[in-house]
Amino acid sequence: MNHNTPLSPRPLRHLPHVWRRVLTTAQLRSHGVSAAETNERCRAGGAWQQILPGVVLLHPGPATAEEKLHAALLYTARSPAPERAASIPAQPGAEDPHAAQPFADVLVTGLAALALHGFTSAPPLLSLETVDVLVPRLRRLRSTGCVRIVRTPSLPAPAFVTGVPVAPVPRALADAVAGLDDADAARRLLTEAVRGGHCEPAAVVRELTAARLLGRPHVVDAVDSLRAEGRAIAEDRLYRMVREYGLPDPVWNVDLRLPGGPHIGGLDAYWPEQAVAVELDTRAPRQDEDALWSEYVRKREVLERLGITVVHLTPGKLREAMEQQATVVRTALMAADDREPAAHVVVLPR
C-alpha cells in the first residue's frame, strides 16, 4: 500500500458540518479519497483548495472563521494514524462522538482565543488574518498561511470553547499583547479581562512578566491601569461581602498610628472594638515584588504584636468564595472576646 491508496473508505456524511468542509489529506484518504484525486480537485479553479500544508478546504470559496480555526488546529495538532482517529473520545463540546478530532498538544491563543472567550474588545474572528496557535517548544512546525506558531516550554491546561482547545485568558492576553503596538488596544483588552471577570490582574501580570513584555512602555502603562481597575473591583467585592453576609460595619480605608508614635500602615477595613483588620492583597509581580512583600510582612507582624488580628484576602478569594471569606472574617470578630485586649491605636482616614 502506498500513500495514494485509500484506507478503509468511510462516508463523510457522519461528520458534523464543519468537518465535511475541512479535512487533512490523511483523513481524506481514510474516507476513500486518494492523494491523486485530492491534488486534482485542488487545482486552480477546482472544487477544493489546500488552505494549509496537508489541510484541504472542501469548497472553492473563502474560508469562514470556523473553518480557519479548525484548519489551524488540524495543521498543528499531533494526529494519530487515520484508522485510530475514530476511537478517540470526543472533546468537550464536540457535536458527534464519531467526529472527535485529536487536537493534542495545541491551543488557540492570542486575539483568536480572546474572541472565543467572548472579549468584545478583541477583533471578530472573521477579521483576523492569522490564528495564533500555542505549541510545545520542540515541535517542528512553522508559521504559514493563516497560522502563526507561538512556542512555549509547557502548555497550560486548556479551556474548551465550542469544542475548540483555547489558552486560558491570562496566557491568551500575553500572546495578544506581544503582537500589539497600539497602547489603547492593549489597555482595552487588559481592562476587559479584569472588569469582565475573566481573571485577576496578578495572573495577567505573571504572564506578561514571563513573556518579558513589561519592558515595553505601552505595556507598563496598561498594567498600571489594570492594577487600578483590579483594586477598585476588589474593594467593591469587599463592600458587597460585608453588606450581603450581614457583617457589622467596619471603618473603611484607614491608617493606624501608635499614640504619639509612628505610622503603622493602611488597612482596607477595620473593626476597632474587636481589633480585627482586613487587608486586600492586590499586589502583582513586578521588579519591586520583594520590597512590597517585605513591607507587607513587616506591617502584619507589627499589627499582630499589638493584638490586632489581620485577615488577608485576595481578589480571587473574594470572587470565587465570598461566603467562605465572610465566614473567616465573622469567626475572627466572634473570637475577639477570647483574646487579650489589643493595644490602643489611633485610627485616621486614609
Short mmCIF file of N, CA, C and O in Angstrom, two decimals, residues 39-49 57 59-61:
data_model
loop_
_atom_site.label_atom_id
_atom_site.label_comp_id
_atom_site.label_asym_id
_atom_site.label_seq_id
_atom_site.Cartn_x
_atom_site.Cartn_y
_atom_site.Cartn_z
N ASN A 39 -5.27 16.04 -5.12
CA ASN A 39 -4.48 17.01 -5.90
C ASN A 39 -5.26 17.53 -7.10
O ASN A 39 -5.21 18.72 -7.42
N GLU A 40 -5.98 16.64 -7.76
CA GLU A 40 -6.76 17.05 -8.92
C GLU A 40 -7.84 18.05 -8.53
O GLU A 40 -8.04 19.06 -9.21
N ARG A 41 -8.53 17.77 -7.43
CA ARG A 41 -9.62 18.66 -7.00
C ARG A 41 -9.09 20.00 -6.48
O ARG A 41 -9.84 20.98 -6.42
N CYS A 42 -7.81 20.04 -6.06
CA CYS A 42 -7.24 21.28 -5.53
C CYS A 42 -6.52 22.11 -6.60
O CYS A 42 -5.91 23.14 -6.28
N ARG A 43 -6.62 21.70 -7.85
CA ARG A 43 -6.01 22.51 -8.92
C ARG A 43 -6.73 23.85 -9.04
O ARG A 43 -7.86 24.00 -8.57
N ALA A 44 -6.08 24.83 -9.62
CA ALA A 44 -6.70 26.15 -9.83
C ALA A 44 -8.05 26.00 -10.51
O ALA A 44 -8.16 25.30 -11.53
N GLY A 45 -9.06 26.60 -9.93
CA GLY A 45 -10.41 26.50 -10.46
C GLY A 45 -11.13 25.24 -10.05
O GLY A 45 -12.28 25.01 -10.48
N GLY A 46 -10.49 24.41 -9.21
CA GLY A 46 -11.10 23.15 -8.79
C GLY A 46 -12.13 23.34 -7.69
O GLY A 46 -12.35 24.43 -7.17
N ALA A 47 -12.73 22.21 -7.29
CA ALA A 47 -13.81 22.25 -6.29
C ALA A 47 -13.28 22.41 -4.87
O ALA A 47 -14.01 22.81 -3.97
N TRP A 48 -12.00 22.05 -4.65
CA TRP A 48 -11.40 22.14 -3.33
C TRP A 48 -10.20 23.08 -3.38
O TRP A 48 -9.79 23.53 -4.45
N GLN A 49 -9.61 23.36 -2.20
CA GLN A 49 -8.40 24.16 -2.15
C GLN A 49 -7.57 23.75 -0.94
O GLN A 49 -8.11 23.38 0.10
N LEU A 57 -9.59 22.51 2.24
CA LEU A 57 -10.91 23.12 2.37
C LEU A 57 -11.77 22.56 1.24
O LEU A 57 -11.44 22.70 0.06
N HIS A 59 -14.35 23.21 -0.40
CA HIS A 59 -15.17 24.05 -1.26
C HIS A 59 -14.27 25.14 -1.83
O HIS A 59 -13.20 25.42 -1.29
N PRO A 60 -14.67 25.80 -2.90
CA PRO A 60 -13.78 26.77 -3.56
C PRO A 60 -13.84 28.18 -2.99
O PRO A 60 -12.98 29.00 -3.31
N GLY A 61 -14.79 28.49 -2.14
CA GLY A 61 -14.95 29.85 -1.64
C GLY A 61 -14.04 30.19 -0.48
O GLY A 61 -13.26 29.35 -0.01
#
